[in-house]
mmCIF file of C-alpha atoms in Angstrom:
data_model
loop_
_atom_site.group_PDB
_atom_site.id
_atom_site.type_symbol
_atom_site.label_atom_id
_atom_site.label_comp_id
_atom_site.label_asym_id
_atom_site.label_seq_id
_atom_site.Cartn_x
_atom_site.Cartn_y
_atom_site.Cartn_z
ATOM 1 C CA MET A 1 -124.601 -55.223 104.331
ATOM 2 C CA PRO A 2 -126.801 -55.076 101.627
ATOM 3 C CA ASN A 3 -129.966 -53.093 101.478
ATOM 4 C CA THR A 4 -133.038 -55.405 102.785
ATOM 5 C CA ILE A 5 -136.595 -54.492 101.289
ATOM 6 C CA PRO A 6 -138.679 -53.612 103.858
ATOM 7 C CA GLY A 7 -142.174 -55.787 104.571
ATOM 8 C CA ASP A 8 -140.727 -58.851 102.756
ATOM 9 C CA PRO A 9 -138.178 -60.883 104.981
ATOM 10 C CA LEU A 10 -138.249 -63.993 102.514
ATOM 11 C CA LYS A 11 -136.527 -61.836 99.715
ATOM 12 C CA SER A 12 -134.418 -59.934 102.637
ATOM 13 C CA LEU A 13 -133.108 -63.304 103.265
ATOM 14 C CA ALA A 14 -132.489 -63.913 99.855
ATOM 15 C CA GLN A 15 -131.114 -60.828 99.041
ATOM 16 C CA LEU A 16 -128.529 -61.668 102.652
ATOM 17 C CA GLY A 17 -127.871 -65.129 101.312
ATOM 18 C CA SER A 18 -126.743 -63.872 98.163
ATOM 19 C CA TRP A 19 -124.644 -61.477 99.578
ATOM 20 C CA PHE A 20 -122.937 -64.132 101.979
ATOM 21 C CA GLU A 21 -122.253 -66.210 99.211
ATOM 22 C CA LYS A 22 -120.779 -63.375 96.841
ATOM 23 C CA ARG A 23 -118.319 -62.492 99.573
ATOM 24 C CA LYS A 24 -117.408 -65.793 100.057
ATOM 25 C CA HIS A 25 -116.379 -66.529 96.520
ATOM 26 C CA ASN A 26 -114.610 -63.072 96.647
ATOM 27 C CA LYS A 27 -112.593 -64.665 99.564
ATOM 28 C CA LEU A 28 -111.816 -67.723 98.039
ATOM 29 C CA LYS A 29 -110.962 -66.105 95.002
ATOM 30 C CA LYS A 30 -108.470 -63.428 96.565
ATOM 31 C CA GLU A 31 -107.099 -66.516 98.822
ATOM 32 C CA GLU A 32 -106.773 -68.851 94.871
ATOM 33 C CA ASN A 33 -104.907 -65.284 93.857
ATOM 34 C CA ASP A 34 -102.701 -64.975 96.840
ATOM 35 C CA ILE A 35 -101.712 -68.912 96.835
ATOM 36 C CA ARG A 36 -100.652 -68.703 93.095
ATOM 37 C CA LYS A 37 -98.668 -65.067 93.320
ATOM 38 C CA GLU A 38 -97.062 -67.100 96.398
ATOM 39 C CA GLY A 39 -96.550 -70.165 93.603
ATOM 40 C CA ASN A 40 -95.040 -67.759 91.323
ATOM 41 C CA ASN A 41 -93.095 -66.054 93.586
ATOM 42 C CA ILE A 42 -91.304 -69.381 94.738
ATOM 43 C CA THR A 43 -90.816 -70.458 91.282
ATOM 44 C CA LYS A 44 -88.945 -67.434 90.817
ATOM 45 C CA GLU A 45 -87.168 -67.591 93.599
ATOM 46 C CA GLY A 46 -86.551 -71.104 92.515
ATOM 47 C CA ASN A 47 -85.703 -70.091 89.187
ATOM 48 C CA LYS A 48 -83.166 -67.619 90.248
ATOM 49 C CA ILE A 49 -81.421 -70.067 93.013
ATOM 50 C CA GLN A 50 -81.143 -72.451 89.622
ATOM 51 C CA GLU A 51 -79.660 -69.842 87.514
ATOM 52 C CA GLY A 52 -77.082 -68.824 90.215
ATOM 53 C CA ARG A 53 -76.288 -72.939 90.467
ATOM 54 C CA ASN A 54 -75.980 -72.984 86.889
ATOM 55 C CA ASP A 55 -73.785 -69.654 86.884
ATOM 56 C CA ILE A 56 -71.360 -71.225 89.487
ATOM 57 C CA TYR A 57 -71.567 -74.323 87.188
ATOM 58 C CA SER A 58 -70.660 -72.461 84.167
ATOM 59 C CA ARG A 59 -67.618 -70.640 86.083
ATOM 60 C CA GLN A 60 -66.283 -73.874 87.265
ATOM 61 C CA ASN A 61 -66.507 -75.245 84.087
ATOM 62 C CA ASN A 62 -64.995 -72.194 82.344
ATOM 63 C CA LEU A 63 -62.009 -71.995 85.284
ATOM 64 C CA SER A 64 -61.701 -75.708 84.351
ATOM 65 C CA ASN A 65 -61.408 -75.471 80.543
ATOM 66 C CA LEU A 66 -58.838 -72.134 81.487
ATOM 67 C CA ARG A 67 -56.881 -74.382 83.654
ATOM 68 C CA ILE A 68 -56.685 -77.143 80.687
ATOM 69 C CA ASN A 69 -55.593 -74.190 77.852
ATOM 70 C CA ILE A 70 -52.993 -72.712 80.198
ATOM 71 C CA LYS A 71 -51.798 -76.495 80.144
ATOM 72 C CA ASN A 72 -52.011 -76.890 76.931
ATOM 73 C CA MET A 73 -50.241 -73.821 76.211
ATOM 74 C CA TYR A 74 -46.598 -75.462 77.230
ATOM 75 C CA SER A 75 -48.047 -78.656 74.259
ATOM 76 C CA LYS A 76 -45.461 -79.733 71.946
ATOM 77 C CA ASP A 77 -48.168 -79.797 69.796
ATOM 78 C CA SER A 78 -48.102 -76.794 68.064
ATOM 79 C CA ALA A 79 -51.523 -76.307 66.928
ATOM 80 C CA VAL A 80 -53.001 -77.497 70.397
ATOM 81 C CA ALA A 81 -50.677 -74.777 71.840
ATOM 82 C CA GLU A 82 -51.756 -72.122 69.139
ATOM 83 C CA LYS A 83 -55.589 -73.315 69.923
ATOM 84 C CA ALA A 84 -55.110 -73.054 73.742
ATOM 85 C CA VAL A 85 -53.698 -69.250 72.761
ATOM 86 C CA GLU A 86 -56.828 -68.190 71.334
ATOM 87 C CA GLU A 87 -59.373 -69.616 74.348
ATOM 88 C CA ILE A 88 -56.975 -67.715 76.331
ATOM 89 C CA PHE A 89 -57.223 -64.817 74.518
ATOM 90 C CA LYS A 90 -60.856 -64.905 74.532
ATOM 91 C CA GLU A 91 -61.089 -65.659 78.524
ATOM 92 C CA ILE A 92 -58.982 -61.999 78.322
ATOM 93 C CA ASP A 93 -62.016 -60.423 76.102
ATOM 94 C CA PHE A 94 -64.510 -61.551 78.358
ATOM 95 C CA TYR A 95 -62.937 -59.810 81.838
ATOM 96 C CA LEU A 96 -62.463 -56.934 79.201
ATOM 97 C CA GLU A 97 -66.159 -56.789 78.460
ATOM 98 C CA GLU A 98 -67.358 -56.789 82.387
ATOM 99 C CA TYR A 99 -64.905 -54.415 83.364
ATOM 100 C CA LYS A 100 -66.466 -51.984 80.422
ATOM 101 C CA ASN A 101 -69.907 -52.893 81.542
ATOM 102 C CA THR A 102 -69.649 -52.785 85.392
ATOM 103 C CA GLY A 103 -66.020 -50.410 85.948
ATOM 104 C CA ASP A 104 -65.155 -53.131 88.441
ATOM 105 C CA ILE A 105 -61.589 -53.143 88.431
ATOM 106 C CA LYS A 106 -61.197 -56.489 89.887
ATOM 107 C CA HIS A 107 -62.362 -58.064 86.030
ATOM 108 C CA GLN A 108 -59.796 -55.699 84.717
ATOM 109 C CA THR A 109 -57.416 -57.325 88.077
ATOM 110 C CA GLU A 110 -58.323 -61.032 86.104
ATOM 111 C CA ALA A 111 -57.667 -59.806 82.663
ATOM 112 C CA GLN A 112 -54.087 -58.733 83.620
ATOM 113 C CA ASP A 113 -53.027 -62.433 85.686
ATOM 114 C CA LEU A 114 -54.252 -64.133 82.974
ATOM 115 C CA LEU A 115 -52.475 -61.782 80.414
ATOM 116 C CA ASN A 116 -49.199 -62.293 82.478
ATOM 117 C CA LYS A 117 -49.391 -66.146 82.343
ATOM 118 C CA VAL A 118 -49.260 -65.344 78.286
ATOM 119 C CA CYS A 119 -46.755 -63.411 78.593
ATOM 120 C CA LEU A 120 -44.626 -65.592 81.091
ATOM 121 C CA TYR A 121 -44.532 -68.199 78.674
ATOM 122 C CA ALA A 122 -43.037 -65.997 75.971
ATOM 123 C CA ARG A 123 -40.129 -64.618 77.994
ATOM 124 C CA ASN A 124 -39.298 -68.030 79.426
ATOM 125 C CA ALA A 125 -39.887 -69.274 75.411
ATOM 126 C CA GLY A 126 -36.986 -66.506 74.409
ATOM 127 C CA ILE A 127 -34.327 -67.830 76.675
ATOM 128 C CA SER A 128 -34.219 -71.300 74.231
ATOM 129 C CA ASN A 129 -33.179 -68.511 71.650
ATOM 130 C CA GLY A 130 -35.713 -70.229 68.848
ATOM 131 C CA ALA A 131 -34.300 -73.755 69.611
ATOM 132 C CA ASN A 132 -37.590 -75.146 70.084
ATOM 133 C CA LEU A 133 -39.797 -74.773 67.105
ATOM 134 C CA HIS A 134 -43.038 -75.113 69.123
ATOM 135 C CA GLU A 135 -42.278 -72.387 71.432
ATOM 136 C CA ASN A 136 -41.330 -70.419 68.546
ATOM 137 C CA ASP A 137 -44.934 -71.327 66.815
ATOM 138 C CA THR A 138 -46.705 -70.435 70.073
ATOM 139 C CA CYS A 139 -44.712 -66.863 70.698
ATOM 140 C CA ASN A 140 -46.198 -66.240 66.702
ATOM 141 C CA ALA A 141 -49.518 -67.055 67.892
ATOM 142 C CA ILE A 142 -49.356 -64.742 70.938
ATOM 143 C CA ALA A 143 -48.018 -61.732 69.099
ATOM 144 C CA LYS A 144 -50.536 -62.199 66.457
ATOM 145 C CA GLN A 145 -54.018 -62.919 69.123
ATOM 146 C CA ILE A 146 -52.168 -59.225 70.593
ATOM 147 C CA ASN A 147 -52.239 -57.451 67.136
ATOM 148 C CA THR A 148 -56.032 -58.900 66.439
ATOM 149 C CA ARG A 149 -56.927 -57.161 69.493
ATOM 150 C CA PHE A 150 -55.285 -53.748 69.021
ATOM 151 C CA ILE A 151 -56.914 -53.478 65.538
ATOM 152 C CA ALA A 152 -60.480 -54.491 66.831
ATOM 153 C CA THR A 153 -60.406 -51.984 70.170
ATOM 154 C CA ASP A 154 -62.832 -49.215 68.025
ATOM 155 C CA GLU A 155 -65.027 -51.907 67.439
ATOM 156 C CA ASN A 156 -65.544 -53.645 70.466
ATOM 157 C CA GLY A 157 -64.389 -50.761 73.573
ATOM 158 C CA TYR A 158 -62.104 -53.350 75.018
ATOM 159 C CA ASP A 159 -59.384 -51.395 77.223
ATOM 160 C CA TRP A 160 -57.056 -53.502 76.250
ATOM 161 C CA GLU A 161 -54.162 -50.967 76.188
ATOM 162 C CA SER A 162 -54.423 -50.531 79.784
ATOM 163 C CA LEU A 163 -52.905 -53.764 80.158
ATOM 164 C CA VAL A 164 -49.580 -54.667 80.464
ATOM 165 C CA ILE A 165 -48.030 -56.360 77.958
ATOM 166 C CA ASP A 166 -44.398 -57.617 79.109
ATOM 167 C CA LEU A 167 -42.662 -59.701 75.926
ATOM 168 C CA ARG A 168 -39.052 -58.683 77.150
ATOM 169 C CA GLY A 169 -36.843 -60.987 75.713
ATOM 170 C CA ALA A 170 -39.112 -62.919 73.803
ATOM 171 C CA LEU A 171 -38.321 -64.616 70.554
ATOM 172 C CA PHE A 172 -40.363 -64.338 67.436
ATOM 173 C CA SER A 173 -39.615 -66.224 64.354
ATOM 174 C CA LYS A 174 -42.293 -64.446 62.274
ATOM 175 C CA LYS A 175 -42.730 -60.648 61.176
ATOM 176 C CA VAL A 176 -44.507 -59.021 64.458
ATOM 177 C CA SER A 177 -46.865 -56.933 63.170
ATOM 178 C CA ILE A 178 -49.120 -54.240 65.947
ATOM 179 C CA GLU A 179 -51.141 -51.826 64.477
ATOM 180 C CA ASN A 180 -53.608 -48.982 65.523
ATOM 181 C CA ILE A 181 -51.484 -48.270 68.639
ATOM 182 C CA LYS A 182 -52.901 -45.508 70.681
ATOM 183 C CA SER A 183 -50.808 -46.202 73.548
ATOM 184 C CA ILE A 184 -47.369 -48.211 73.240
ATOM 185 C CA LYS A 185 -46.613 -47.280 77.362
ATOM 186 C CA ASN A 186 -47.558 -51.173 78.268
ATOM 187 C CA LEU A 187 -46.076 -52.455 75.378
ATOM 188 C CA LYS A 188 -42.543 -53.808 76.753
ATOM 189 C CA LEU A 189 -40.646 -55.204 73.760
ATOM 190 C CA ASP A 190 -36.948 -54.683 75.456
ATOM 191 C CA GLY A 191 -34.332 -57.454 74.521
ATOM 192 C CA CYS A 192 -36.774 -59.312 72.160
ATOM 193 C CA LYS A 193 -35.375 -61.139 68.957
ATOM 194 C CA PHE A 194 -37.267 -60.000 65.477
ATOM 195 C CA GLN A 195 -36.607 -62.971 63.068
ATOM 196 C CA ASP A 196 -38.270 -61.479 60.644
ATOM 197 C CA GLY A 197 -38.711 -57.872 61.587
ATOM 198 C CA LEU A 198 -41.077 -55.505 63.493
ATOM 199 C CA SER A 199 -43.889 -53.181 62.301
ATOM 200 C CA LEU A 200 -45.306 -51.085 64.701
ATOM 201 C CA LYS A 201 -47.930 -48.698 63.303
ATOM 202 C CA LEU A 202 -49.453 -45.923 65.570
ATOM 203 C CA ALA A 203 -53.307 -44.681 65.511
ATOM 204 C CA TYR A 204 -54.714 -41.415 63.570
ATOM 205 C CA SER A 205 -53.602 -38.533 66.249
ATOM 206 C CA LYS A 206 -56.746 -36.554 65.131
ATOM 207 C CA THR A 207 -59.848 -37.886 67.224
ATOM 208 C CA ASP A 208 -62.184 -34.987 66.341
ATOM 209 C CA GLU A 209 -62.127 -30.963 65.416
ATOM 210 C CA ASN A 210 -60.906 -30.056 68.659
ATOM 211 C CA ASN A 211 -58.645 -32.956 70.180
ATOM 212 C CA TYR A 212 -55.667 -35.442 69.453
ATOM 213 C CA LEU A 213 -53.894 -38.152 70.219
ATOM 214 C CA LYS A 214 -50.601 -37.478 71.584
ATOM 215 C CA HIS A 215 -48.342 -40.883 71.442
ATOM 216 C CA ASP A 216 -46.200 -42.024 74.357
ATOM 217 C CA PRO A 217 -42.524 -41.888 73.626
ATOM 218 C CA ILE A 218 -41.523 -44.856 71.920
ATOM 219 C CA SER A 219 -38.421 -46.718 73.243
ATOM 220 C CA LEU A 220 -36.283 -49.903 71.688
ATOM 221 C CA SER A 221 -33.155 -51.001 73.336
ATOM 222 C CA ASP A 222 -31.126 -54.399 73.453
ATOM 223 C CA CYS A 223 -33.446 -55.649 70.805
ATOM 224 C CA THR A 224 -32.124 -57.769 68.150
ATOM 225 C CA PHE A 225 -33.594 -57.113 64.262
ATOM 226 C CA ASP A 226 -32.731 -59.962 61.434
ATOM 227 C CA GLY A 227 -35.796 -58.182 59.639
ATOM 228 C CA ASP A 228 -36.713 -54.576 59.201
ATOM 229 C CA LEU A 229 -38.039 -52.660 61.808
ATOM 230 C CA ASN A 230 -40.669 -50.145 60.866
ATOM 231 C CA ILE A 231 -42.016 -47.516 63.006
ATOM 232 C CA HIS A 232 -44.804 -46.041 61.239
ATOM 233 C CA GLY A 233 -47.808 -43.231 61.995
ATOM 234 C CA ASP A 234 -51.183 -42.674 60.674
ATOM 235 C CA SER A 235 -51.460 -39.479 58.198
ATOM 236 C CA TYR A 236 -48.888 -37.894 60.660
ATOM 237 C CA SER A 237 -49.608 -39.103 64.208
ATOM 238 C CA VAL A 238 -48.403 -36.740 66.794
ATOM 239 C CA THR A 239 -45.757 -38.554 68.697
ATOM 240 C CA GLN A 240 -43.530 -37.173 71.994
ATOM 241 C CA GLU A 241 -39.827 -39.225 70.910
ATOM 242 C CA ILE A 242 -38.185 -42.144 69.193
ATOM 243 C CA ASN A 243 -35.933 -43.477 71.213
ATOM 244 C CA LEU A 244 -33.181 -46.650 69.991
ATOM 245 C CA LYS A 245 -30.343 -47.570 71.561
ATOM 246 C CA LYS A 246 -27.951 -50.688 72.086
ATOM 247 C CA ASN A 247 -30.037 -52.751 69.631
ATOM 248 C CA THR A 248 -28.345 -55.335 67.140
ATOM 249 C CA PHE A 249 -29.515 -55.013 63.106
ATOM 250 C CA THR A 250 -28.291 -58.066 61.101
ATOM 251 C CA ASN A 251 -29.022 -60.169 57.815
ATOM 252 C CA GLU A 252 -29.143 -56.471 56.068
ATOM 253 C CA ALA A 253 -32.071 -55.081 58.507
ATOM 254 C CA LYS A 254 -33.287 -51.637 57.678
ATOM 255 C CA LEU A 255 -34.901 -49.145 59.631
ATOM 256 C CA ASP A 256 -38.164 -46.588 58.391
ATOM 257 C CA ILE A 257 -39.256 -44.024 60.441
ATOM 258 C CA ARG A 258 -42.450 -42.229 58.625
ATOM 259 C CA ASN A 259 -45.498 -40.218 58.765
ATOM 260 C CA LEU A 260 -44.943 -38.770 62.064
ATOM 261 C CA SER A 261 -44.907 -34.986 63.390
ATOM 262 C CA ALA A 262 -43.992 -33.629 66.969
ATOM 263 C CA THR A 263 -46.639 -31.992 69.328
ATOM 264 C CA GLU A 264 -47.843 -28.430 68.359
ATOM 265 C CA ASN A 265 -44.891 -26.185 68.838
ATOM 266 C CA GLY A 266 -42.460 -28.675 70.038
ATOM 267 C CA ARG A 267 -39.924 -30.907 68.757
ATOM 268 C CA LEU A 268 -39.443 -34.647 67.863
ATOM 269 C CA PRO A 269 -36.485 -36.257 69.165
ATOM 270 C CA ILE A 270 -35.131 -39.183 67.066
ATOM 271 C CA ILE A 271 -32.084 -40.854 68.627
ATOM 272 C CA ILE A 272 -30.388 -43.818 67.214
ATOM 273 C CA GLU A 273 -27.601 -44.755 68.947
ATOM 274 C CA GLY A 274 -25.314 -48.259 69.421
ATOM 275 C CA ASN A 275 -22.662 -50.217 68.040
ATOM 276 C CA SER A 276 -24.799 -52.198 65.342
ATOM 277 C CA MET A 277 -26.633 -49.776 63.182
ATOM 278 C CA PRO A 278 -29.276 -50.320 60.243
ATOM 279 C CA HIS A 279 -27.653 -51.733 57.132
ATOM 280 C CA ASP A 280 -30.180 -48.882 55.590
ATOM 281 C CA ILE A 281 -32.158 -46.357 57.667
ATOM 282 C CA PHE A 282 -35.132 -44.351 55.814
ATOM 283 C CA PHE A 283 -37.114 -40.836 57.334
ATOM 284 C CA THR A 284 -39.828 -40.198 55.314
ATOM 285 C CA SER A 285 -42.520 -37.407 56.090
ATOM 286 C CA ILE A 286 -41.382 -36.106 59.728
ATOM 287 C CA ILE A 287 -42.685 -32.989 60.545
ATOM 288 C CA SER A 288 -40.333 -30.830 63.263
ATOM 289 C CA ALA A 289 -37.737 -33.624 64.312
ATOM 290 C CA THR A 290 -34.836 -33.456 65.870
ATOM 291 C CA ILE A 291 -32.654 -36.821 64.145
ATOM 292 C CA GLN A 292 -29.397 -37.907 65.442
ATOM 293 C CA ILE A 293 -27.320 -41.023 64.732
ATOM 294 C CA GLY A 294 -24.404 -41.603 66.534
ATOM 295 C CA ARG A 295 -22.953 -40.528 70.269
ATOM 296 C CA ASN A 296 -23.053 -36.884 70.591
ATOM 297 C CA ASN A 297 -20.275 -37.751 73.337
ATOM 298 C CA LYS A 298 -16.577 -35.912 73.365
ATOM 299 C CA ASP A 299 -15.504 -38.816 75.665
ATOM 300 C CA ASP A 300 -16.831 -41.500 73.649
ATOM 301 C CA LEU A 301 -15.055 -41.341 70.124
ATOM 302 C CA LYS A 302 -15.662 -45.024 68.606
ATOM 303 C CA LYS A 303 -17.590 -44.512 65.632
ATOM 304 C CA THR A 304 -20.684 -46.290 64.710
ATOM 305 C CA GLU A 305 -21.169 -47.148 60.960
ATOM 306 C CA THR A 306 -24.251 -47.265 58.546
ATOM 307 C CA PRO A 307 -23.175 -50.706 56.400
ATOM 308 C CA GLY A 308 -25.943 -48.832 53.532
ATOM 309 C CA GLY A 309 -27.126 -45.538 53.263
ATOM 310 C CA ILE A 310 -29.510 -42.887 54.634
ATOM 311 C CA VAL A 311 -32.158 -41.329 52.675
ATOM 312 C CA VAL A 312 -34.378 -37.977 54.321
ATOM 313 C CA LYS A 313 -37.142 -37.172 52.505
ATOM 314 C CA ASN A 314 -39.522 -34.301 52.829
ATOM 315 C CA CYS A 315 -38.629 -33.825 56.346
ATOM 316 C CA GLU A 316 -40.479 -30.230 57.329
ATOM 317 C CA ASN A 317 -38.888 -28.601 59.564
ATOM 318 C CA ALA A 318 -36.352 -31.401 61.329
ATOM 319 C CA ASP A 319 -32.860 -31.297 61.916
ATOM 320 C CA PHE A 320 -30.215 -33.933 61.132
ATOM 321 C CA ASN A 321 -27.021 -34.365 63.361
ATOM 322 C CA ILE A 322 -24.840 -36.995 62.748
ATOM 323 C CA TYR A 323 -22.020 -37.614 64.956
ATOM 324 C CA ASN A 324 -18.966 -40.106 64.949
ATOM 325 C CA HIS A 325 -20.300 -42.072 61.791
ATOM 326 C CA THR A 326 -19.304 -44.266 59.093
ATOM 327 C CA ILE A 327 -22.092 -44.594 55.960
ATOM 328 C CA ASN A 328 -20.260 -46.704 53.798
ATOM 329 C CA GLY A 329 -23.350 -45.535 51.128
ATOM 330 C CA SER A 330 -24.631 -42.401 50.349
ATOM 331 C CA LEU A 331 -26.317 -40.157 52.133
ATOM 332 C CA LYS A 332 -29.679 -37.933 50.572
ATOM 333 C CA PHE A 333 -31.711 -35.170 51.366
ATOM 334 C CA ILE A 334 -34.604 -35.123 49.109
ATOM 335 C CA PRO A 335 -38.030 -33.851 48.403
ATOM 336 C CA GLU A 336 -40.677 -36.401 47.427
ATOM 337 C CA ASP A 337 -39.348 -38.749 44.547
ATOM 338 C CA LYS A 338 -41.869 -37.982 41.936
ATOM 339 C CA ASP A 339 -41.999 -34.672 39.223
ATOM 340 C CA SER A 340 -44.068 -33.014 41.194
ATOM 341 C CA ILE A 341 -45.041 -29.161 40.682
ATOM 342 C CA TYR A 342 -45.478 -28.794 44.436
ATOM 343 C CA ARG A 343 -42.950 -27.199 47.121
ATOM 344 C CA THR A 344 -41.861 -29.876 49.528
ATOM 345 C CA ASN A 345 -38.825 -29.735 52.013
ATOM 346 C CA THR A 346 -36.109 -32.158 52.516
ATOM 347 C CA ALA A 347 -34.654 -30.579 55.840
ATOM 348 C CA GLU A 348 -34.673 -27.543 58.177
ATOM 349 C CA ASN A 349 -31.034 -27.597 59.300
ATOM 350 C CA ILE A 350 -27.886 -30.081 58.191
ATOM 351 C CA TYR A 351 -24.645 -31.101 60.911
ATOM 352 C CA LEU A 352 -22.530 -33.902 60.575
ATOM 353 C CA GLU A 353 -19.443 -34.111 62.772
ATOM 354 C CA SER A 354 -16.668 -36.610 62.626
ATOM 355 C CA CYS A 355 -18.190 -38.501 59.770
ATOM 356 C CA GLU A 356 -16.894 -40.723 56.918
ATOM 357 C CA ILE A 357 -19.301 -41.174 53.806
ATOM 358 C CA LYS A 358 -18.366 -43.289 51.457
ATOM 359 C CA GLY A 359 -20.755 -42.798 48.961
ATOM 360 C CA PHE A 360 -22.347 -39.845 47.194
ATOM 361 C CA VAL A 361 -24.192 -36.681 49.569
ATOM 362 C CA THR A 362 -27.143 -35.824 47.811
ATOM 363 C CA ILE A 363 -29.002 -32.306 48.359
ATOM 364 C CA GLY A 364 -32.306 -31.774 46.185
ATOM 365 C CA THR A 365 -33.885 -33.502 43.047
ATOM 366 C CA SER A 366 -32.406 -34.671 39.976
ATOM 367 C CA TYR A 367 -36.038 -34.211 38.577
ATOM 368 C CA LYS A 368 -36.373 -31.089 36.560
ATOM 369 C CA ASN A 369 -40.293 -29.161 37.769
ATOM 370 C CA ALA A 370 -39.269 -30.165 41.777
ATOM 371 C CA ARG A 371 -39.180 -27.433 44.069
ATOM 372 C CA TYR A 372 -37.984 -27.574 47.383
ATOM 373 C CA GLU A 373 -37.609 -24.993 50.220
ATOM 374 C CA LYS A 374 -34.042 -24.048 50.923
ATOM 375 C CA ILE A 375 -32.233 -25.383 53.412
ATOM 376 C CA LYS A 376 -31.291 -23.110 56.575
ATOM 377 C CA ASN A 377 -28.066 -24.351 57.163
ATOM 378 C CA ILE A 378 -25.635 -26.658 56.500
ATOM 379 C CA LYS A 379 -22.364 -27.504 58.912
ATOM 380 C CA ILE A 380 -19.757 -29.869 57.975
ATOM 381 C CA ALA A 381 -16.966 -30.532 60.721
ATOM 382 C CA LYS A 382 -14.386 -33.229 60.446
ATOM 383 C CA ILE A 383 -15.862 -34.835 57.468
ATOM 384 C CA LYS A 384 -14.437 -37.675 54.900
#
């Protein structure tokens, strides 16, 4: 209540009237604000409901488009199929983005399920052995999209290599290149046919001053290479093992392994076995490897054959073993093929058993100024 003026009833009555009017005005103002606030809340709730509906409609449209793209992936029109593959990979990117942002495993599962459908196409297409050109084009598009994702992983942070990429038995009519590989354990290529070759490039192992990336073993078996097989590191990528067995090399396909290193104080086993060998084999700048060509099996004396030659270049602290093998070309152990004053290495130990070498055996270099470390041990048993 307001303070009134004693002895002046009219003025006191006016003050009372003014107070009641002001109180009534404030009350109406508050009610108006409350109504406006409630209206805003209702509007926000309505917008949220509409956003939810829009999100549902959007996801329904995406699912509808995804079904169309999966269907179009099987199109006999290569352009239609390749576009569908591109869109499916974008959808996989979407789920991996959600997984990166939320950590919710369901998004990774969705990405894996989609990738499984793509890989299933490639595996089934391989059964036709290249007879259907549109399938070949689609498989090449799949390989290209995979390589694009591996290269971009440093930029976008998507965990593509956590997904299983099962392409076993697929056929690729164009060269397949997969670069910036940080983990190869989920990349399954056994039984594939590479009509123009395969190139695998491992990521640089050093991540910072105190840490380095140790690459998983690389294993390829039952593959057919009509083009070259390259397994390369980036500035001596640290690798646990390379195992190449029971592969078929045709059309003078070569094998080139370079820029790899064993783990600290360890060895890098490289095993190359099979009835069909590369036409030529090159080992370049491989540190602390134990390289084996042919079977070290006393019960299996069947000789394997390299149609061309073998070159071992600048392989520091590497042991080199050849068993039951014929080399139709030359066998060379050489330092860097340049006129250099720097001391370089060719190999550590050389062991040849039950081998036939039809070309020249070269140990060293023809460059006058080149220097190289002495090979510790050379052992030759039953060689022609």
